[in-house]
Short mmCIF file of C-alpha atoms and ligand atoms in Angstrom, two decimals:
data_model
loop_
_atom_site.label_atom_id
_atom_site.label_comp_id
_atom_site.label_asym_id
_atom_site.label_seq_id
_atom_site.Cartn_x
_atom_site.Cartn_y
_atom_site.Cartn_z
CA MET E 248 0.00 0.00 0.00
CA SER E 249 1.33 3.44 -0.87
CA ALA E 250 2.16 5.93 1.83
CA PRO E 251 -0.68 8.23 2.91
CA ASN E 252 -1.16 10.89 0.30
CA LYS E 253 -0.91 13.96 2.41
CA SER E 254 -1.30 16.44 -0.41
CA TYR E 255 -4.60 14.89 -1.53
CA ASP E 256 -5.38 15.59 -5.19
CA PRO E 257 -8.76 14.22 -6.30
CA VAL E 258 -7.60 14.09 -9.96
CA GLU E 259 -4.91 11.51 -9.14
CA VAL E 260 -7.38 9.15 -7.60
CA SER E 261 -9.89 9.07 -10.42
CA SER E 262 -9.72 5.29 -10.22
CA LEU E 263 -11.75 5.61 -7.09
CA GLN E 264 -14.66 7.15 -8.99
CA PRO E 265 -17.65 4.75 -9.07
CA ASP E 266 -17.93 4.69 -12.85
CA GLU E 267 -14.14 4.16 -13.29
CA LEU E 268 -14.31 1.37 -10.78
CA ASP E 269 -17.31 -0.24 -12.46
CA GLN E 270 -15.52 -0.04 -15.77
CA ALA E 271 -12.38 -1.65 -14.32
CA ARG E 272 -14.50 -4.38 -12.74
CA ASP E 273 -16.52 -5.00 -15.92
CA GLU E 274 -13.37 -5.15 -18.04
CA ALA E 275 -11.90 -7.65 -15.59
CA LEU E 276 -15.08 -9.77 -15.61
CA ALA E 277 -15.23 -9.69 -19.43
CA ALA E 278 -11.56 -10.69 -19.71
CA ILE E 279 -12.10 -13.53 -17.22
CA ALA E 280 -15.11 -14.81 -19.12
CA ALA E 281 -13.12 -14.64 -22.36
CA ALA E 282 -10.07 -16.52 -21.01
CA GLY E 283 -10.11 -19.76 -22.97
CA SER E 284 -7.35 -21.56 -21.16
CA LEU E 285 -5.65 -21.75 -17.80
CA GLU E 286 -2.65 -19.91 -19.26
CA ALA E 287 -4.88 -17.12 -20.58
CA LEU E 288 -6.61 -16.91 -17.21
CA LYS E 289 -3.26 -16.53 -15.51
CA GLU E 290 -2.48 -13.54 -17.72
CA THR E 291 -5.91 -12.10 -17.03
CA ARG E 292 -5.43 -12.52 -13.28
CA LEU E 293 -2.13 -10.68 -13.48
CA ALA E 294 -3.57 -7.86 -15.60
CA HIS E 295 -6.70 -7.30 -13.51
CA THR E 296 -5.65 -8.14 -9.96
CA GLY E 297 -1.87 -7.71 -10.14
CA ASP E 298 -0.02 -4.88 -8.42
CA ARG E 299 -0.36 -2.63 -11.45
CA SER E 300 -4.01 -3.38 -12.19
CA PRO E 301 -6.59 -0.54 -11.90
CA LEU E 302 -8.33 -2.29 -8.99
CA ALA E 303 -5.09 -2.72 -7.06
CA LEU E 304 -4.18 0.88 -7.72
CA ALA E 305 -7.62 1.99 -6.49
CA ASN E 306 -7.21 -0.13 -3.39
CA ARG E 307 -3.91 1.51 -2.70
CA GLU E 308 -5.43 4.92 -3.04
CA ILE E 309 -7.94 4.36 -0.22
CA GLY E 310 -5.30 5.36 2.26
CA ALA E 311 -4.97 8.68 0.52
CA LEU E 312 -8.63 9.55 0.99
CA PRO E 313 -9.84 11.69 3.80
CA PRO E 314 -10.83 9.36 6.66
CA ALA E 315 -14.55 10.08 6.19
CA ALA E 316 -14.49 8.86 2.60
CA ARG E 317 -12.45 5.72 3.22
CA ALA E 318 -15.19 3.41 4.46
CA GLU E 319 -17.51 4.02 1.54
CA ALA E 320 -14.68 3.80 -1.04
CA GLY E 321 -13.31 0.70 0.68
CA LYS E 322 -16.70 -0.95 0.44
CA ARG E 323 -17.07 -0.27 -3.28
CA ILE E 324 -13.53 -1.33 -4.11
CA GLY E 325 -13.88 -4.36 -1.88
CA ALA E 326 -17.10 -5.35 -3.68
CA ALA E 327 -15.47 -4.88 -7.10
CA ARG E 328 -12.37 -6.85 -6.09
CA GLY E 329 -14.55 -9.51 -4.49
CA ALA E 330 -16.62 -9.88 -7.68
CA VAL E 331 -13.44 -10.22 -9.75
CA ALA E 332 -11.87 -12.72 -7.33
CA GLN E 333 -15.05 -14.81 -7.36
CA ALA E 334 -15.21 -14.72 -11.16
CA LEU E 335 -11.56 -15.80 -11.32
CA LYS E 336 -12.22 -18.68 -8.95
CA THR E 337 -15.25 -19.84 -10.90
CA ARG E 338 -13.50 -19.59 -14.25
CA GLN E 339 -10.41 -21.33 -12.84
CA ALA E 340 -12.61 -24.22 -11.69
CA GLU E 341 -14.35 -24.40 -15.08
CA LEU E 342 -11.10 -24.42 -16.99
CA GLU E 343 -9.57 -27.03 -14.70
CA GLU E 344 -12.62 -29.21 -15.15
CA GLU E 345 -12.37 -28.79 -18.93
CA ARG E 346 -8.69 -29.70 -18.84
CA ASP E 347 -9.34 -32.77 -16.70
CA GLN E 348 -12.03 -33.97 -19.07
CA ARG E 349 -9.75 -33.42 -22.04
CA VAL E 350 -6.83 -35.24 -20.40
CA LEU E 351 -9.12 -38.15 -19.58
CA VAL E 352 -9.93 -38.49 -23.27
CA GLU E 353 -6.58 -37.58 -24.79
CA GLU E 354 -4.40 -39.56 -22.40
CA ALA E 355 -6.74 -42.47 -21.96
CA VAL E 356 -5.03 -45.87 -21.74
CA ASP E 357 -7.00 -48.86 -22.92
CA VAL E 358 -6.09 -51.40 -20.27
CA THR E 359 -7.95 -54.10 -22.16
CA LEU E 360 -5.49 -54.00 -25.11
CA PRO E 361 -3.27 -57.09 -25.38
CA TRP E 362 0.00 -56.36 -23.60
CA ASP E 363 2.21 -58.97 -25.22
CA ARG E 364 2.25 -57.82 -28.81
CA ALA E 365 6.04 -57.47 -28.95
CA PRO E 366 7.23 -60.60 -30.75
CA ARG E 367 8.97 -62.84 -28.27
CA GLY E 368 10.82 -64.92 -30.83
CA ALA E 369 10.89 -68.64 -31.20
CA ARG E 370 13.45 -71.37 -31.08
CA HIS E 371 14.79 -72.36 -34.47
CA PRO E 372 13.01 -75.45 -35.79
CA LEU E 373 16.38 -77.00 -36.65
CA THR E 374 17.22 -76.85 -32.95
CA THR E 375 13.96 -78.34 -31.80
CA MET E 376 14.15 -81.01 -34.51
CA GLN E 377 17.64 -82.01 -33.36
CA GLU E 378 16.40 -82.20 -29.77
CA ARG E 379 13.51 -84.42 -30.81
CA MET E 380 15.87 -86.71 -32.70
CA ALA E 381 18.27 -86.86 -29.76
CA ASP E 382 15.35 -87.62 -27.44
CA VAL E 383 14.35 -90.67 -29.47
CA PHE E 384 17.87 -92.06 -29.19
CA LEU E 385 18.21 -91.09 -25.53
CA SER E 386 14.99 -92.99 -24.83
CA MET E 387 16.64 -96.08 -26.32
CA GLY E 388 19.55 -95.67 -23.88
CA PHE E 389 22.00 -93.94 -26.22
CA GLU E 390 24.35 -91.16 -25.11
CA ILE E 391 25.13 -87.92 -26.91
CA ALA E 392 28.57 -87.84 -28.54
CA GLU E 393 30.28 -84.80 -29.94
CA GLY E 394 33.08 -83.91 -32.28
CA PRO E 395 34.61 -80.69 -33.58
CA GLU E 396 33.22 -78.84 -36.60
CA ILE E 397 36.80 -78.08 -37.70
CA GLU E 398 38.01 -81.63 -38.09
CA ALA E 399 41.18 -83.48 -39.00
CA GLU E 400 41.00 -84.93 -42.48
CA TRP E 401 42.01 -88.22 -40.89
CA PHE E 402 38.80 -88.46 -38.83
CA ASN E 403 36.59 -87.07 -41.58
CA PHE E 404 37.93 -89.36 -44.33
CA ASP E 405 40.86 -91.73 -43.59
CA ALA E 406 39.45 -93.34 -40.47
CA LEU E 407 36.20 -93.84 -42.39
CA ASN E 408 37.86 -95.77 -45.22
CA PHE E 409 37.71 -93.00 -47.83
CA LYS E 410 40.58 -93.86 -50.21
CA PRO E 411 43.10 -91.05 -50.88
CA ASP E 412 41.64 -90.46 -54.35
CA HIS E 413 38.00 -90.39 -53.24
CA PRO E 414 36.28 -87.47 -55.02
CA ALA E 415 34.69 -86.22 -51.76
CA ARG E 416 38.17 -85.29 -50.60
CA THR E 417 38.64 -82.60 -53.23
CA MET E 418 38.05 -78.91 -52.81
CA GLN E 419 35.08 -79.44 -55.09
CA ASP E 420 33.11 -80.88 -52.19
CA THR E 421 35.03 -80.07 -49.04
CA PHE E 422 35.97 -76.84 -47.32
CA PHE E 423 39.64 -77.03 -46.42
CA VAL E 424 40.87 -74.79 -43.65
CA GLU E 425 43.53 -72.60 -45.29
CA SER E 426 44.94 -74.97 -47.95
CA GLU E 427 44.37 -78.51 -49.12
CA ASP E 428 47.57 -79.77 -47.51
CA THR E 429 46.89 -78.62 -43.95
CA GLY E 430 44.88 -81.79 -43.35
CA VAL E 431 42.19 -79.75 -41.63
CA VAL E 432 38.65 -79.56 -43.01
CA LEU E 433 35.20 -78.40 -41.99
CA ARG E 434 33.60 -81.77 -41.32
CA THR E 435 31.50 -82.89 -44.29
CA HIS E 436 29.34 -85.22 -42.17
CA THR E 437 28.87 -86.31 -38.56
CA SER E 438 30.48 -89.69 -39.25
CA PRO E 439 33.94 -88.63 -37.91
CA VAL E 440 32.26 -88.74 -34.50
CA GLN E 441 32.09 -92.54 -35.00
CA ALA E 442 35.86 -92.87 -34.84
CA ARG E 443 36.14 -90.28 -32.05
CA ALA E 444 33.51 -92.04 -29.93
CA LEU E 445 35.13 -95.45 -30.41
CA LEU E 446 38.57 -94.10 -29.53
CA SER E 447 37.43 -92.27 -26.43
CA ARG E 448 34.80 -94.58 -24.91
CA GLU E 449 34.63 -97.99 -23.33
CA LEU E 450 32.82 -100.62 -25.38
CA PRO E 451 30.00 -101.21 -25.96
CA VAL E 452 29.23 -97.83 -27.52
CA TYR E 453 25.70 -96.56 -28.12
CA VAL E 454 25.84 -92.91 -29.13
CA VAL E 455 24.03 -90.30 -31.18
CA ALA E 456 25.82 -87.27 -32.65
CA LEU E 457 24.14 -84.17 -33.94
CA GLY E 458 25.50 -80.95 -35.33
CA LYS E 459 26.71 -78.72 -38.10
CA THR E 460 28.28 -80.11 -41.24
CA PHE E 461 29.71 -78.33 -44.28
CA ARG E 462 29.97 -78.90 -48.01
CA THR E 463 30.83 -76.57 -50.86
CA ASP E 464 27.26 -76.28 -52.14
CA GLU E 465 25.72 -73.00 -53.24
CA LEU E 466 22.73 -71.90 -51.19
CA ASP E 467 19.60 -72.62 -53.20
CA ALA E 468 16.13 -74.00 -52.56
CA THR E 469 17.43 -77.46 -51.67
CA HIS E 470 21.11 -76.94 -50.76
CA THR E 471 23.04 -75.02 -48.17
CA PRO E 472 26.80 -75.04 -47.53
CA VAL E 473 26.15 -75.27 -43.78
CA PHE E 474 23.68 -77.92 -42.73
CA HIS E 475 23.06 -80.38 -39.91
CA GLN E 476 23.24 -84.14 -39.57
CA MET E 477 22.26 -86.72 -37.05
CA GLU E 478 24.15 -89.95 -36.68
CA GLY E 479 23.46 -92.99 -34.53
CA LEU E 480 26.21 -95.51 -33.80
CA ALA E 481 26.05 -98.80 -31.95
CA VAL E 482 29.08 -101.05 -31.48
CA ASP E 483 28.70 -104.15 -29.36
CA GLU E 484 29.18 -107.89 -29.51
CA GLY E 485 26.84 -109.68 -31.87
CA LEU E 486 25.05 -106.71 -33.47
CA THR E 487 23.45 -107.47 -36.84
CA MET E 488 21.43 -105.68 -39.51
CA ALA E 489 18.32 -106.77 -37.60
CA ASP E 490 19.41 -104.50 -34.74
CA LEU E 491 20.02 -101.69 -37.21
CA LYS E 492 16.59 -102.15 -38.76
CA GLY E 493 14.93 -102.34 -35.34
CA ALA E 494 16.61 -99.11 -34.21
CA ILE E 495 15.54 -97.28 -37.37
CA ASP E 496 11.97 -98.57 -36.97
CA ALA E 497 11.95 -97.22 -33.41
CA PHE E 498 13.44 -93.93 -34.56
CA VAL E 499 10.81 -93.42 -37.28
CA THR E 500 8.02 -94.30 -34.86
CA GLY E 501 9.48 -91.93 -32.28
CA LEU E 502 9.70 -89.05 -34.72
CA PHE E 503 6.59 -89.62 -36.85
CA GLY E 504 4.40 -91.93 -34.78
CA GLY E 505 2.11 -94.54 -36.27
CA HIS E 506 4.52 -97.44 -36.92
CA LEU E 507 5.35 -96.54 -40.49
CA PRO E 508 7.10 -99.30 -42.45
CA VAL E 509 10.80 -98.77 -43.16
CA ARG E 510 12.70 -100.31 -46.06
CA LEU E 511 16.42 -100.54 -46.78
CA ARG E 512 17.75 -100.26 -50.32
CA PRO E 513 21.29 -101.45 -51.08
CA SER E 514 23.76 -98.60 -51.41
CA TYR E 515 27.39 -97.77 -50.83
CA PHE E 516 29.32 -95.81 -48.21
CA PRO E 517 33.05 -96.40 -47.63
CA PHE E 518 32.53 -96.66 -43.86
CA THR E 519 29.69 -99.21 -43.82
CA GLU E 520 29.46 -102.66 -45.34
CA PRO E 521 26.86 -103.59 -46.28
CA SER E 522 25.29 -100.16 -46.77
CA ALA E 523 21.73 -99.09 -47.46
CA GLU E 524 19.54 -96.09 -48.12
CA VAL E 525 16.70 -95.80 -45.63
CA ASP E 526 13.16 -95.11 -46.82
CA MET E 527 10.08 -94.74 -44.66
CA GLN E 528 6.55 -95.05 -45.87
CA CYS E 529 5.04 -91.64 -46.58
CA PHE E 530 3.35 -90.43 -43.39
CA VAL E 531 0.80 -88.44 -45.41
CA CYS E 532 -0.54 -90.87 -48.04
CA ARG E 533 0.81 -94.00 -46.36
CA GLY E 534 1.72 -95.37 -49.76
CA ALA E 535 -1.76 -94.94 -51.23
CA SER E 536 -0.72 -92.32 -53.81
CA ILE E 537 1.14 -94.90 -55.92
CA GLU E 538 -2.12 -96.61 -56.86
CA LEU E 539 -3.40 -95.86 -60.35
CA GLY E 540 -5.88 -92.97 -60.30
CA ALA E 541 -5.11 -92.08 -56.66
CA GLU E 542 -4.79 -88.49 -55.41
CA PRO E 543 -1.22 -87.30 -55.97
CA CYS E 544 0.83 -86.80 -52.78
CA ARG E 545 3.02 -83.71 -52.48
CA THR E 546 5.00 -85.03 -49.53
CA CYS E 547 6.41 -88.12 -51.25
CA GLY E 548 5.88 -87.04 -54.88
CA SER E 549 3.50 -90.02 -55.14
CA GLU E 550 6.41 -92.38 -54.57
CA GLY E 551 4.78 -93.83 -51.47
CA TRP E 552 8.17 -93.76 -49.76
CA ILE E 553 10.40 -90.98 -48.46
CA GLU E 554 14.16 -91.34 -48.39
CA ILE E 555 15.37 -90.32 -44.96
CA GLY E 556 19.05 -91.23 -44.75
CA GLY E 557 21.84 -93.75 -45.06
CA CYS E 558 22.93 -96.65 -42.91
CA GLY E 559 24.91 -99.83 -42.74
CA MET E 560 27.04 -102.15 -40.67
CA VAL E 561 30.21 -100.38 -39.56
CA ASN E 562 32.99 -101.40 -41.93
CA PRO E 563 35.54 -103.62 -40.11
CA ARG E 564 38.23 -101.26 -41.42
CA VAL E 565 36.63 -98.41 -39.47
CA LEU E 566 36.53 -100.53 -36.33
CA THR E 567 40.20 -101.40 -36.83
CA ALA E 568 41.18 -97.76 -37.43
CA ALA E 569 39.45 -96.87 -34.16
CA GLY E 570 41.18 -99.65 -32.23
CA VAL E 571 38.19 -101.99 -32.00
CA ASP E 572 38.60 -105.70 -32.70
CA PRO E 573 36.27 -106.53 -35.63
CA GLU E 574 36.49 -110.23 -34.80
CA ARG E 575 34.78 -109.60 -31.50
CA TYR E 576 32.68 -106.52 -32.13
CA SER E 577 30.29 -105.42 -34.82
CA GLY E 578 28.26 -102.27 -35.17
CA TRP E 579 25.78 -100.31 -37.17
CA ALA E 580 25.54 -96.64 -38.12
CA PHE E 581 22.60 -94.58 -39.31
CA GLY E 582 22.79 -90.98 -40.51
CA LEU E 583 20.44 -88.38 -41.87
CA GLY E 584 20.14 -84.71 -42.78
CA VAL E 585 18.23 -82.57 -40.30
CA GLU E 586 17.25 -79.88 -42.87
CA ARG E 587 15.93 -82.52 -45.25
CA THR E 588 13.89 -84.08 -42.46
CA LEU E 589 12.47 -80.69 -41.52
CA MET E 590 11.60 -80.05 -45.17
CA PHE E 591 9.54 -83.15 -45.74
CA ARG E 592 8.12 -83.38 -42.23
CA HIS E 593 6.87 -79.78 -42.24
CA GLY E 594 6.49 -79.04 -45.95
CA VAL E 595 9.28 -76.43 -45.99
CA LYS E 596 9.83 -75.69 -49.66
CA ASP E 597 12.86 -73.43 -49.62
CA MET E 598 16.15 -73.88 -47.77
CA HIS E 599 16.56 -70.09 -47.67
CA ASP E 600 13.84 -69.99 -45.01
CA MET E 601 16.00 -72.05 -42.69
CA VAL E 602 19.06 -69.84 -42.89
CA GLU E 603 17.64 -66.34 -43.22
CA GLY E 604 16.41 -66.08 -39.63
CA ASP E 605 13.09 -64.47 -40.53
CA ILE E 606 10.89 -64.79 -37.46
CA ARG E 607 7.83 -65.27 -39.69
CA PHE E 608 9.29 -68.66 -40.59
CA THR E 609 10.31 -69.77 -37.12
CA LEU E 610 7.29 -68.45 -35.15
CA PRO E 611 4.75 -71.06 -36.30
CA PHE E 612 7.04 -73.77 -34.93
CA GLY E 613 6.59 -72.15 -31.52
CA MET E 614 8.66 -72.38 -28.38
CA GLU E 615 8.49 -76.18 -28.19
CA ILE E 616 11.20 -77.47 -25.88
N1 LIG F 140 27.66 -89.84 -43.48
C1 LIG F 140 26.74 -90.20 -44.51
C2 LIG F 140 26.44 -88.97 -45.35
O1 LIG F 140 26.81 -87.89 -45.01
C3 LIG F 140 25.47 -90.77 -43.97
C4 LIG F 140 25.65 -92.07 -43.27
C5 LIG F 140 25.84 -92.13 -41.91
C6 LIG F 140 25.62 -93.26 -43.99
C7 LIG F 140 25.99 -93.34 -41.28
C8 LIG F 140 25.75 -94.47 -43.35
C9 LIG F 140 25.93 -94.50 -42.01
O2 LIG F 140 25.81 -89.08 -46.39
#
């Protein structure tokens, strides 16, 4: 409040005139009503009730009035200031209410929306397929055996009875580490684990090996330079082809269910003798598509049979190379490609899908463990 105005000059205090006061009040009320936002109202409050506002100035001038006039002037100014303060309060409440309503709409969160829309990924079907295959063998009492992916040529070829001039040994088919004369290759199959298992374990040996294998193929719909194989090996006294056939029957039943017939077709591998290709009856048409006039079957190409891998009785030369007496022991081996199995079991048409890591391919296989 300003100091008492001893030299009272009525001209200076015109803001105390009733009509001036009414005008100041009405302007304030109009501005308050027109304030469209809380920010605008703040400005209005400052302009019409702040220290430099006409009403504040008038209030300050009361002290300068002669004592007799103060009560009446104080009453009028008080009423005007009261009306403005009330209008500010009301408008403030209205604008806050408006803001709250708007925030409720604009910042609404729909708590019923699904919360787990971020893709969580899936295990790769090649992994789950390998686990399934291992499980079938584990359930028959086999153990898991392993070998290195970067392998000595001796284990990959020599120990397995590949002659020095075997075409598989050339750079045409095999990735050599550095040069061809280092004797180190990326294993071209899981069969070197046969020799490793026999050299490192007590007999009898019942093992299954799974893992990456490498060949110099271009990536296309049906080939990939990096692929996976599974290999079962049993070496014991008195094992025959009947044991081999029985194990493959159990494997096919374990992986496909339904006791599908298995047939062996004579073949050749340097490390097995005799050797055979393994076919299982098609699990989709169950052989029916070969009949004349039958519906064609896409899974087996209407062959009725699906080739799943190779097998045979372990060549005595392999047993000898691995320090096992072939007079006393015999064994069988059975190997297959994991990608190929995944392709025909799940109708995967293109090998690219298996190596590109697109989650749209892996997701439908789920998180199966
Ligand atoms: N290693 C062979 C291949 O890669 C498959 C096989 C394994 C054949 C075991 C017979 C016995 O084709």
